[in-house]
């Protein structure tokens, strides 16, 4: 009976959405019948606020209205200004066919109120929190008039040298897929109906941008199609299944074809297989850049992009200046142009812009919706859950609120660099520094502060990095010397206050511009000057707590051997200082777990837990042995494994059990594990389930995450955590790219991280 009801309801929904689609089709057909081919091509053009440039190369970054008035603009991005958006929309709807504009923006970790960077958010493993972050960001974005966000960034990355690892959800495709869905649901609403405080997502960077060789930004991606589908594509796919409205094609090539002209990616996979119905925009100037890839001139690459399935050209002016010529020369058809134009008009229709072009541009919303107490409280909550405790010898943390603390390091009294790489609209004044956070939390204790060190010994690079984006673009670097004191003097000051304190809290790591776009590093250590300071502090013999600010995993060998505690706080957004103090003093019990492996040394990269076995495997933590797959001078295993993170309490895991040791084609089994909180504090634990396909027709990873649960467990309490598995969870893309579960033995592993697991076997029939 229940089944019949569901079926009838589903039919009703399908038929009503079918009727909606028919209405939309008729409306758009009618509109397009009145448009010239030039006007249709105009819809495929996207430009931006000229003050908002995120690409170094040439292109159309002119947000001027001439092209709009000439019917040559379908959308704009980069305007975080309600009045300007309103003015542009007014121009659009009083010109030609009165087609409204879409307004895009890089809303990546918050719109105005800044939340933790996405990599940090991913370490919460909290899908509700991530969904809420997107919903909260959408509220602020729509208050300004933005209705299209360039998020989620779902690129899987196995190489921490790549600065854009900060923008994604780490190295695992399954977790990445869950996170992608959470973002789509949060931004667009679970019904994808686009209320006035919901926005259309743009999933990026499609595809495989995070696979850049050597971690160098924009570099070649060289992956087999099978490895791409199994290891990298899942988040893009899951976003499509969740109803994502648009995608952004990436800068890199795949199989020798740049993504923006890659028919396999843009049409065969995305549309034919995943049934994506929205539109694809290029990344900024990505179409022009295809000429640099060596494919042809702007006309050639533009027509190839359109025919491959790219609908909108961001900043290249390629479509708007060459497609008409290509049409006349028979290189593109009217149908090609119509298809792209229709997809963009459909997006406008779905956003409700034809009914009301100003539905997102509500007067007074900015004053009411931005920086509300609710937003600030959310930023703090998100930051509390996005920290990972990596080391805590002798429970040195949490600190006592009446302690005498020496707070040192270049990131201790820094507001701006708490924000992270995509805090476009953040102002330093809104960010809470660690010093401010600690001061506010102390009760009876004291804090002394010293900057303690330069950011790095290379002061020329330090200056460039600190001059920020506009400094890079304009070459205008502040002529004032960066430091008035020598590195030695600064270290001496830090040592002096440390000698007088109960505990040293050293705030070190990366500033905003050391990760994100165009910020690859060949060494991913804590920069030399800061490490020298840490060594001098260690020599004082005082307990040393390292508070790490970073946009990427770092190599922390010295810190791991020498610090008493390491709290990785990433870049936590504007409430960083408060949220860090919440954890340092134990008001919040840390619960974050890594979503990227932390390498021991840069030579291990790329490093990822879900690697293959090889024919000569070598245990992760065993010393060098000739003729096995290992290094002479380094262990194979990471310093901190995927899934790892400590808490102020301890958890004891029982052995996993299964409801049946066989899994039939349509059946399911339950995997159960008891987790006991053996400490004296309540906590939240992320319980993880991994699988291994023991024998398959293709080689399979030694471990693959297939389930996780974040559970609250009170001190002394035991919880039985249950996971349901079906054959769907055991599937992979085989050598012929069929998505299959191959019968045979599977190992099921459960544990607090990818390294410390207990296993049990099952048979898939
Ligand atoms: C970045 C994208 C971003 C776009 C627009 C590009 O340089 O790769 O992530 O969305 O600029 O700002």
XYZ file of C-alpha atoms and ligand atoms in Angstrom:
777
model
C 0.000 0.000 0.000
C 2.775 2.370 1.058
C 4.521 1.577 -2.170
C 1.425 2.478 -4.205
C 1.050 5.792 -2.412
C 4.677 6.647 -3.034
C 4.367 5.709 -6.654
C 1.245 7.807 -7.131
C 2.885 10.757 -5.402
C 6.031 10.398 -7.484
C 3.895 10.302 -10.623
C 2.092 13.429 -9.531
C 5.405 15.206 -8.923
C 6.809 14.010 -12.221
C 3.735 15.120 -14.112
C 3.617 18.503 -12.414
C 7.307 19.097 -13.128
C 6.645 17.899 -16.674
C 3.874 20.497 -16.966
C 6.261 23.125 -15.548
C 8.895 22.143 -18.081
C 6.375 22.411 -20.893
C 5.381 25.866 -19.745
C 9.041 26.890 -19.582
C 9.757 25.372 -23.002
C 6.862 27.248 -24.573
C 7.889 30.538 -22.976
C 11.494 30.198 -24.091
C 10.590 29.016 -27.588
C 8.396 32.048 -27.988
C 11.128 34.386 -26.741
C 13.801 32.791 -28.898
C 11.598 33.020 -31.975
C 11.876 36.788 -31.649
C 15.644 36.877 -31.104
C 18.279 37.306 -33.771
C 21.245 34.986 -33.836
C 23.467 37.820 -32.556
C 21.133 38.357 -29.627
C 21.225 34.678 -28.834
C 25.028 34.728 -28.900
C 24.887 37.746 -26.591
C 23.232 35.590 -23.958
C 26.312 33.355 -23.979
C 28.593 36.149 -22.809
C 29.675 36.770 -19.220
C 31.774 39.618 -17.943
C 32.585 41.064 -14.571
C 33.135 44.062 -12.430
C 36.496 45.325 -13.630
C 37.634 45.757 -10.044
C 37.112 42.060 -9.514
C 39.763 40.283 -11.501
C 40.838 36.799 -10.596
C 42.789 35.999 -13.720
C 46.176 37.389 -14.639
C 45.808 37.158 -18.373
C 43.988 39.237 -20.931
C 40.308 38.986 -21.552
C 37.155 40.961 -21.195
C 37.070 42.200 -17.639
C 35.038 45.231 -18.503
C 31.782 45.353 -16.657
C 30.752 48.434 -18.629
C 27.244 48.719 -19.918
C 27.960 49.253 -23.610
C 27.864 45.571 -24.372
C 24.788 45.103 -22.251
C 22.961 47.838 -24.121
C 24.085 46.279 -27.385
C 22.480 42.961 -26.331
C 25.849 41.285 -25.878
C 25.716 40.268 -22.255
C 23.881 37.368 -20.627
C 25.223 37.678 -17.114
C 27.659 39.524 -14.876
C 29.732 38.526 -11.898
C 31.794 40.148 -9.214
C 29.393 42.894 -8.200
C 28.885 42.733 -4.453
C 26.910 45.912 -4.572
C 23.146 45.990 -4.384
C 22.734 49.373 -6.078
C 24.989 48.518 -8.984
C 23.232 45.194 -9.508
C 19.892 46.967 -9.501
C 21.115 49.518 -12.009
C 22.431 46.832 -14.365
C 19.217 44.842 -14.106
C 17.217 47.963 -14.865
C 19.292 48.499 -17.986
C 18.856 44.860 -19.003
C 15.086 44.870 -18.701
C 14.674 48.110 -20.534
C 16.796 46.972 -23.480
C 15.879 44.804 -26.481
C 13.885 41.757 -25.430
C 14.080 42.796 -21.769
C 15.937 39.636 -20.802
C 17.066 39.802 -17.176
C 20.657 39.203 -16.152
C 22.013 36.556 -13.826
C 24.451 37.894 -11.221
C 27.265 35.576 -10.204
C 29.791 35.766 -7.409
C 32.535 33.737 -5.811
C 30.661 32.985 -2.641
C 32.945 30.224 -1.420
C 33.043 30.320 2.362
C 30.422 32.881 3.137
C 29.234 35.912 1.212
C 29.865 38.823 3.571
C 30.217 37.028 6.889
C 33.248 34.802 6.465
C 33.125 31.143 7.515
C 36.020 28.655 7.573
C 37.618 27.767 4.240
C 35.960 24.739 2.595
C 38.837 22.392 3.450
C 38.382 23.308 7.098
C 34.606 22.836 6.879
C 35.145 19.401 5.366
C 37.066 18.326 8.477
C 33.864 18.738 10.473
C 32.436 15.750 8.546
C 29.163 17.410 9.445
C 26.850 17.477 6.459
C 24.189 19.483 8.279
C 26.721 22.151 9.153
C 27.977 22.341 5.570
C 24.443 22.530 4.207
C 23.667 25.246 6.729
C 26.784 27.180 5.696
C 25.531 27.259 2.120
C 22.047 28.292 3.231
C 23.456 31.069 5.398
C 25.752 32.292 2.615
C 22.838 32.260 0.165
C 20.876 34.513 2.499
C 23.578 37.150 2.433
C 24.298 36.747 -1.270
C 20.661 37.226 -2.226
C 20.357 40.227 0.066
C 22.879 41.917 -2.222
C 21.245 40.698 -5.416
C 23.549 37.808 -6.271
C 21.629 34.764 -7.506
C 24.385 32.525 -8.834
C 27.385 31.355 -6.766
C 30.652 29.835 -7.998
C 30.496 27.082 -5.456
C 30.791 24.263 -4.517
C 34.368 23.648 -5.528
C 34.499 19.854 -5.522
C 37.924 19.126 -7.015
C 39.558 16.130 -5.379
C 43.195 16.785 -4.581
C 45.938 14.358 -3.589
C 48.784 16.829 -3.626
C 49.050 19.495 -0.958
C 51.442 21.549 -3.048
C 48.356 22.727 -4.967
C 47.138 25.890 -3.246
C 43.542 25.334 -4.259
C 43.321 22.297 -2.011
C 42.048 24.939 0.448
C 38.870 25.417 -1.575
C 37.762 21.805 -1.756
C 36.849 18.900 0.485
C 40.103 16.950 0.393
C 41.195 13.695 -1.175
C 38.272 11.327 -0.892
C 35.633 10.976 -3.628
C 32.911 9.484 -1.433
C 33.153 12.160 1.242
C 33.541 14.755 -1.505
C 30.298 13.518 -3.053
C 28.389 13.807 0.212
C 29.767 17.290 0.763
C 28.925 18.328 -2.801
C 25.308 17.297 -2.202
C 25.177 19.183 1.073
C 26.329 22.384 -0.635
C 23.870 22.016 -3.495
C 21.008 21.421 -1.061
C 22.033 24.371 1.072
C 22.411 26.887 -1.741
C 19.552 25.835 -3.975
C 17.166 24.487 -1.347
C 16.320 20.812 -1.175
C 13.481 21.198 -3.659
C 15.621 23.149 -6.168
C 12.801 25.657 -6.455
C 14.873 28.775 -5.805
C 13.174 30.792 -3.139
C 14.249 34.421 -2.960
C 16.952 33.575 -0.444
C 18.307 30.662 -2.480
C 20.823 30.745 -5.303
C 21.882 28.639 -8.242
C 25.160 26.787 -7.735
C 28.009 26.519 -10.183
C 29.926 23.310 -9.537
C 33.605 23.721 -10.256
C 36.096 23.172 -11.672
C 34.816 20.630 -14.103
C 36.760 18.540 -14.363
C 39.748 17.119 -12.536
C 41.451 20.472 -11.927
C 42.805 19.120 -8.627
C 44.765 16.460 -10.485
C 47.317 19.042 -11.685
C 50.713 17.399 -12.090
C 53.238 18.287 -9.378
C 50.598 20.355 -7.605
C 51.363 23.289 -9.887
C 48.287 25.352 -10.580
C 46.757 25.135 -14.075
C 49.098 22.244 -14.885
C 48.365 19.247 -17.086
C 46.167 16.484 -15.722
C 47.285 13.063 -16.748
C 44.871 10.435 -15.481
C 43.312 7.395 -17.047
C 39.594 7.671 -17.633
C 39.039 4.805 -15.211
C 41.034 6.434 -12.420
C 39.331 9.752 -13.112
C 35.888 8.181 -12.767
C 36.708 6.212 -9.631
C 38.965 8.609 -7.794
C 37.915 12.108 -8.839
C 34.577 12.364 -10.609
C 32.193 11.226 -7.887
C 31.611 14.698 -6.354
C 30.843 16.251 -9.758
C 28.449 13.381 -10.434
C 26.715 13.616 -7.068
C 26.234 17.350 -7.522
C 24.503 16.677 -10.848
C 22.267 14.077 -9.221
C 21.392 16.593 -6.507
C 20.136 19.003 -9.169
C 23.034 21.460 -9.501
C 21.993 24.268 -11.853
C 25.321 24.964 -13.542
C 28.942 23.862 -13.882
C 32.188 25.689 -14.574
C 34.659 24.138 -16.995
C 38.203 24.007 -15.666
C 41.502 25.377 -16.953
C 43.259 22.033 -17.293
C 43.283 19.502 -20.071
C 42.092 15.914 -19.839
C 43.197 13.266 -22.328
C 44.909 15.963 -24.362
C 41.778 18.109 -24.731
C 41.324 21.235 -22.559
C 38.215 20.902 -20.418
C 36.439 23.856 -22.032
C 36.439 22.130 -25.415
C 36.201 18.568 -24.120
C 33.137 16.885 -25.595
C 33.552 13.795 -23.452
C 33.447 15.840 -20.252
C 30.880 18.462 -21.190
C 28.434 16.333 -23.140
C 28.982 12.586 -22.987
C 29.619 12.325 -19.259
C 27.855 15.320 -17.763
C 24.739 15.385 -19.905
C 24.349 12.004 -21.543
C 25.345 9.870 -18.560
C 24.549 12.040 -15.541
C 21.502 13.689 -17.148
C 22.581 17.191 -16.159
C 20.098 19.688 -17.565
C 21.629 23.067 -16.724
C 24.301 25.187 -18.386
C 28.095 25.167 -18.329
C 30.156 28.347 -18.073
C 33.892 28.452 -18.711
C 36.293 29.486 -15.997
C 37.600 33.048 -16.299
C 39.312 33.457 -19.696
C 39.487 29.674 -20.030
C 38.289 29.803 -23.640
C 41.056 32.233 -24.662
C 43.499 30.066 -22.776
C 42.719 27.122 -25.042
C 44.731 29.009 -27.644
C 47.727 28.797 -25.267
C 47.140 25.074 -24.944
C 47.979 25.079 -28.644
C 44.627 24.225 -30.161
C 43.960 27.169 -32.453
C 43.041 30.831 -32.595
C 40.159 32.374 -30.670
C 37.631 31.614 -33.397
C 38.692 27.993 -33.616
C 38.663 27.367 -29.876
C 35.366 29.214 -29.399
C 33.524 27.128 -31.950
C 35.033 23.955 -30.529
C 33.965 24.995 -27.047
C 30.378 25.591 -28.142
C 30.183 22.322 -30.002
C 31.719 20.440 -27.076
C 28.900 21.642 -24.826
C 30.116 24.904 -23.296
C 27.246 27.385 -23.084
C 28.691 30.533 -21.586
C 32.051 32.199 -22.058
C 33.503 33.937 -19.011
C 35.755 36.868 -19.846
C 37.184 35.648 -23.148
C 34.893 37.520 -25.523
C 35.409 34.504 -27.738
C 31.763 33.600 -28.293
C 30.549 37.127 -28.738
C 33.250 38.118 -31.219
C 33.692 34.950 -33.293
C 30.634 32.665 -33.268
C 28.748 34.656 -35.891
C 31.722 34.324 -38.224
C 31.926 30.594 -37.482
C 28.227 30.306 -38.221
C 28.640 32.032 -41.569
C 31.531 29.717 -42.387
C 29.435 26.688 -41.486
C 31.583 25.766 -38.468
C 28.745 26.012 -35.991
C 25.061 25.589 -36.673
C 22.091 27.624 -35.583
C 21.075 24.583 -33.537
C 24.385 24.708 -31.617
C 23.774 28.344 -30.706
C 20.113 27.750 -29.916
C 20.937 24.925 -27.553
C 23.354 26.999 -25.470
C 21.058 30.024 -25.490
C 18.100 27.923 -24.410
C 20.029 26.487 -21.472
C 20.906 29.966 -20.231
C 17.381 31.266 -20.647
C 16.138 28.192 -18.794
C 18.402 29.055 -15.870
C 16.928 32.557 -15.803
C 13.458 31.093 -15.953
C 14.152 28.648 -13.116
C 15.505 31.492 -11.004
C 12.163 33.215 -11.529
C 13.787 36.195 -13.212
C 11.329 36.413 -16.093
C 8.458 36.673 -13.622
C 10.306 39.258 -11.562
C 13.802 40.408 -12.579
C 14.153 42.143 -9.215
C 13.101 39.279 -6.974
C 16.655 39.029 -5.630
C 17.210 42.754 -5.543
C 15.108 43.737 -2.605
C 15.576 47.191 -1.141
C 16.532 47.193 2.499
C 17.695 43.564 2.504
C 21.374 44.451 2.855
C 20.748 46.298 6.113
C 18.632 43.467 7.503
C 20.366 40.307 6.320
C 24.103 40.950 6.503
C 26.345 40.467 9.525
C 23.367 39.560 11.658
C 23.993 38.057 15.099
C 22.736 34.787 13.615
C 25.431 34.950 10.919
C 28.201 35.702 13.404
C 27.045 32.910 15.720
C 27.030 30.520 12.790
C 30.555 31.569 11.749
C 31.734 30.735 15.280
C 29.935 27.397 15.420
C 31.357 26.380 12.035
C 34.843 27.403 13.139
C 34.546 25.407 16.373
C 33.797 22.242 14.446
C 36.437 22.746 11.762
C 39.566 22.386 13.901
C 41.647 19.239 14.087
C 43.689 18.364 17.155
C 46.780 16.608 15.815
C 48.792 16.076 18.974
C 48.133 16.511 22.689
C 50.868 15.064 24.870
C 49.983 14.600 28.517
C 46.708 16.416 27.938
C 48.468 19.768 27.856
C 45.281 21.024 26.231
C 42.819 22.316 27.224
C 44.588 25.203 28.898
C 43.438 26.638 32.177
C 41.749 29.982 31.956
C 43.918 31.262 34.791
C 47.157 30.302 33.053
C 49.976 32.692 32.232
C 50.222 32.436 28.471
C 52.912 33.660 26.081
C 51.133 34.083 22.776
C 53.669 34.399 19.996
C 54.064 34.163 16.257
C 53.226 36.160 13.134
C 49.665 34.846 13.091
C 48.877 35.532 16.744
C 47.760 39.126 16.382
C 46.552 38.965 12.818
C 42.941 39.588 11.900
C 43.073 39.655 8.132
C 44.753 36.290 7.715
C 42.165 34.428 9.709
C 39.791 34.846 6.772
C 41.197 32.516 4.128
C 41.627 32.670 0.397
C 38.125 33.503 -0.826
C 37.016 36.101 1.632
C 36.498 38.652 -1.120
C 34.484 41.066 0.888
C 35.972 40.537 4.308
C 37.422 43.443 6.192
C 40.154 42.892 8.732
C 38.153 44.849 11.250
C 35.485 42.136 11.287
C 37.907 39.290 11.961
C 38.783 38.232 15.476
C 42.499 37.591 15.997
C 43.733 34.749 18.170
C 45.075 37.299 20.652
C 41.636 38.906 20.933
C 39.966 35.540 21.288
C 42.356 34.390 24.017
C 42.070 37.681 25.912
C 38.295 37.474 25.865
C 38.292 33.907 27.181
C 40.811 34.212 30.031
C 39.531 34.181 33.619
C 42.170 35.153 36.122
C 44.996 34.338 33.740
C 47.173 36.604 31.619
C 48.507 36.794 28.105
C 51.652 38.443 26.819
C 52.252 38.793 23.126
C 55.217 38.972 20.746
C 55.159 38.694 16.959
C 58.299 36.582 17.324
C 59.197 36.130 13.696
C 58.878 37.304 10.136
C 56.522 35.278 8.003
C 59.498 33.845 6.100
C 63.147 34.633 5.559
C 62.550 35.743 1.965
C 61.190 39.192 2.649
C 60.625 39.968 -1.043
C 58.169 37.104 -1.405
C 56.684 37.947 1.987
C 56.032 41.466 0.796
C 54.443 40.300 -2.429
C 52.210 37.880 -0.585
C 51.185 40.544 1.874
C 50.436 43.079 -0.827
C 47.441 40.909 -1.633
C 45.747 40.374 -4.903
C 45.637 43.954 -6.108
C 49.330 44.298 -5.316
C 50.072 41.390 -7.593
C 47.880 42.680 -10.371
C 49.072 46.264 -10.327
C 52.653 45.667 -9.256
C 51.988 48.219 -6.514
C 53.846 46.861 -3.546
C 54.112 49.057 -0.477
C 57.593 50.657 -0.573
C 57.833 50.782 3.258
C 60.144 48.141 4.730
C 58.145 45.219 5.938
C 59.820 44.761 9.288
C 61.367 47.278 11.566
C 63.103 44.593 13.603
C 65.481 41.862 12.561
C 64.393 38.252 12.778
C 66.861 37.727 15.648
C 65.407 40.618 17.625
C 61.916 39.285 17.125
C 62.855 35.794 18.235
C 64.575 37.245 21.306
C 61.367 39.069 22.272
C 59.337 35.898 21.959
C 61.827 33.908 24.016
C 61.793 36.581 26.694
C 58.062 36.482 27.264
C 58.051 32.687 26.972
C 60.533 32.379 29.837
C 58.108 34.189 32.035
C 55.005 32.170 31.130
C 53.402 28.855 32.124
C 52.844 27.828 28.531
C 53.725 29.031 25.046
C 51.034 29.197 22.403
C 52.799 29.666 19.067
C 50.579 30.826 16.206
C 52.311 29.904 12.980
C 51.597 28.831 9.428
C 50.334 30.396 6.231
C 48.711 33.715 5.476
C 45.691 33.902 3.131
C 47.691 34.380 -0.055
C 49.853 31.327 0.516
C 47.011 29.076 -0.587
C 44.148 29.387 -3.027
C 44.501 30.165 -6.718
C 47.983 30.592 -8.166
C 49.571 29.720 -4.813
C 51.386 26.435 -5.317
C 54.316 25.652 -3.036
C 57.185 23.249 -3.636
C 57.901 23.097 0.091
C 54.924 22.794 2.337
C 56.633 23.294 5.653
C 55.969 25.969 8.221
C 58.045 28.745 6.631
C 61.694 28.753 7.728
C 61.664 31.937 9.827
C 58.736 30.685 11.861
C 60.312 27.297 12.353
C 63.479 29.008 13.656
C 61.307 30.817 16.174
C 59.693 27.543 17.240
C 63.114 25.987 17.793
C 64.188 28.897 20.001
C 60.956 28.638 21.970
C 61.419 24.911 22.428
C 64.844 25.594 23.940
C 63.182 27.511 26.786
C 61.836 24.201 28.091
C 58.345 25.640 28.499
C 55.370 23.614 27.226
C 54.853 24.453 23.573
C 51.421 24.480 21.953
C 51.423 25.047 18.199
C 48.304 26.664 16.776
C 48.463 26.212 13.056
C 46.824 28.551 10.564
C 46.983 27.092 7.076
C 45.143 26.570 3.813
C 46.738 23.200 3.099
C 48.270 20.196 4.852
C 51.831 21.020 5.897
C 54.843 18.845 6.649
C 55.079 18.987 10.421
C 57.823 16.535 11.267
C 59.756 18.829 13.593
C 56.584 20.102 15.213
C 55.281 16.587 15.701
C 58.507 15.557 17.401
C 58.919 18.675 19.510
C 55.666 20.419 20.276
C 53.529 19.287 23.174
C 50.332 19.932 21.296
C 49.345 20.853 17.745
C 45.942 22.303 16.994
C 45.301 22.692 13.293
C 42.868 25.540 12.833
C 43.159 26.013 9.047
C 41.779 29.438 8.159
C 38.661 29.661 10.187
C 36.997 32.821 8.958
C 36.071 35.923 10.845
C 35.264 34.272 14.174
C 38.595 32.406 14.206
C 39.968 33.977 17.379
C 36.915 33.170 19.447
C 36.526 29.653 18.088
C 40.216 28.863 18.637
C 39.970 30.082 22.228
C 36.836 27.951 22.668
C 38.894 24.876 21.817
C 42.155 25.925 23.525
C 40.350 26.408 26.844
C 38.093 23.400 26.468
C 34.702 25.099 26.174
C 34.486 23.084 22.980
C 35.840 19.573 22.689
C 37.593 19.281 19.285
C 35.990 16.808 16.929
C 37.384 17.552 13.454
C 39.102 14.827 11.446
C 41.430 15.244 8.505
C 40.084 14.916 4.993
C 43.573 14.979 3.514
C 46.628 12.941 4.449
C 49.372 15.005 6.069
C 52.667 14.017 4.456
C 55.934 13.567 6.341
C 57.841 15.201 3.539
C 57.011 16.804 0.257
C 58.736 13.996 -1.630
C 55.842 11.664 -0.755
C 53.396 13.664 -2.839
C 50.938 12.850 -4.274
C 49.865 11.067 -1.109
C 46.415 9.638 -0.496
C 45.050 6.913 1.703
C 43.007 5.222 -1.036
C 46.032 4.222 -3.076
C 46.559 0.904 -4.858
C 48.579 -1.976 -3.438
C 51.174 -2.441 -6.258
C 52.765 -5.801 -6.955
C 55.425 -5.133 -4.326
C 53.586 -3.493 -1.503
C 55.411 -2.095 1.483
C 53.762 -1.468 4.860
C 53.142 2.205 5.567
C 55.325 2.403 8.662
C 58.014 -0.191 7.900
C 61.607 0.891 7.207
C 63.319 0.776 3.845
C 63.526 -2.580 2.150
C 65.015 -3.009 -1.287
C 62.800 -4.193 -4.120
C 59.594 -3.157 -2.433
C 57.618 -0.026 -3.225
C 59.139 2.434 -0.722
C 61.750 5.152 -0.179
C 65.305 4.856 1.136
C 64.903 7.982 3.196
C 61.251 8.175 4.191
C 58.385 6.008 5.379
C 55.477 5.439 3.027
C 52.769 6.355 5.495
C 51.574 9.865 6.251
C 52.427 11.739 9.424
C 48.717 12.081 10.153
C 46.402 9.817 8.179
C 43.159 10.608 6.421
C 40.326 10.623 8.936
C 42.612 11.379 11.899
C 41.838 13.824 14.681
C 42.083 13.732 18.477
C 39.635 14.835 21.106
C 39.841 15.815 24.775
C 38.221 12.472 25.529
C 39.059 8.950 24.317
C 37.008 6.474 22.367
C 37.351 2.725 22.446
C 36.139 0.842 19.387
C 34.806 -2.703 19.535
C 35.169 -5.183 16.699
C 32.735 -4.631 13.835
C 30.029 -7.242 13.322
C 27.823 -7.879 10.304
C 24.192 -8.954 10.129
C 25.151 -11.426 7.397
C 28.434 -12.417 5.831
C 26.881 -12.505 2.368
C 25.449 -9.619 0.409
C 23.041 -10.457 -2.375
C 22.369 -8.319 -5.440
C 19.300 -6.637 -4.005
C 19.975 -7.274 -0.349
C 21.584 -5.242 2.373
C 23.673 -5.911 5.447
C 24.170 -3.968 8.614
C 27.648 -3.362 9.968
C 27.659 -2.523 13.679
C 30.367 -1.309 15.988
C 30.337 -0.308 19.636
C 32.093 2.931 20.427
C 32.702 3.796 24.055
C 33.641 7.220 25.369
C 36.193 6.164 27.993
C 37.190 9.671 29.032
C 35.599 12.170 31.317
C 34.229 14.616 28.765
C 31.280 14.386 26.419
C 32.318 14.409 22.803
C 31.409 13.916 19.171
C 33.172 11.210 17.232
C 33.301 10.607 13.492
C 33.055 6.844 13.005
C 34.344 5.738 9.607
C 33.685 2.691 7.446
C 36.026 1.603 4.671
C 35.922 -1.246 2.179
C 38.459 -3.165 0.146
C 37.594 -5.241 -2.874
C 39.998 -8.140 -2.357
C 40.017 -9.513 -5.907
C 38.594 -7.622 -8.859
C 39.084 -7.597 -12.604
C 40.955 -4.284 -12.228
C 43.236 -3.247 -9.384
C 41.391 -1.606 -6.490
C 42.518 0.701 -3.672
C 43.634 -0.773 -0.348
C 40.839 1.177 1.339
C 37.865 3.240 0.243
C 35.592 5.233 2.508
C 31.982 4.152 2.128
C 30.296 5.457 5.243
C 30.736 7.778 8.192
C 28.679 9.007 11.081
C 29.257 11.858 13.450
C 27.851 10.733 16.774
C 27.572 12.467 20.125
C 28.767 10.168 22.909
C 28.594 11.190 26.538
C 31.441 10.441 28.958
C 31.229 6.780 29.954
C 28.533 6.030 27.366
C 28.717 3.331 24.674
C 26.923 3.789 21.398
C 26.325 1.132 18.789
C 26.881 2.721 15.417
C 25.241 0.998 12.477
C 25.930 1.282 8.767
C 23.850 -0.224 5.998
C 25.650 -1.570 2.944
C 24.214 -2.651 -0.382
C 26.013 -3.793 -3.500
C 25.750 -0.243 -4.735
C 28.330 0.703 -2.105
C 30.736 -1.845 -3.547
C 30.558 -0.653 -7.124
C 33.336 0.864 -9.199
C 34.052 1.700 -12.827
C 35.752 -1.353 -14.300
C 38.228 -1.316 -17.145
C 35.421 -1.000 -19.699
C 33.951 1.819 -17.593
C 30.912 -0.161 -16.535
C 29.775 0.663 -13.030
C 29.761 -2.758 -11.397
C 29.895 -4.713 -8.170
C 32.035 -7.734 -8.887
C 31.117 -10.790 -6.762
C 33.714 -12.024 -4.285
C 35.306 -11.132 -0.974
C 35.232 -7.606 0.430
C 36.981 -6.462 3.572
C 34.930 -4.085 5.713
C 36.959 -1.849 8.017
C 35.662 0.386 10.777
C 37.606 2.807 12.929
C 38.316 6.350 14.098
C 40.539 7.055 11.052
C 41.835 5.262 7.967
C 44.863 3.820 9.806
C 43.430 2.412 13.023
C 40.723 0.125 11.749
C 39.328 -3.297 12.684
C 38.056 -5.438 9.868
C 35.628 -8.208 8.978
C 35.026 -9.970 5.657
C 31.872 -10.400 3.623
C 31.074 -12.021 0.299
C 29.204 -10.189 -2.423
C 27.168 -12.781 -4.302
C 38.780 30.808 -10.664
C 37.361 30.406 -10.361
C 36.502 31.614 -10.102
C 36.616 32.560 -11.272
C 35.761 33.797 -11.148
C 38.863 31.918 -11.675
O 40.162 32.429 -11.757
O 39.481 29.685 -11.127
O 37.338 29.538 -9.276
O 35.186 31.219 -9.870
O 37.962 32.969 -11.396
O 36.201 34.626 -10.167
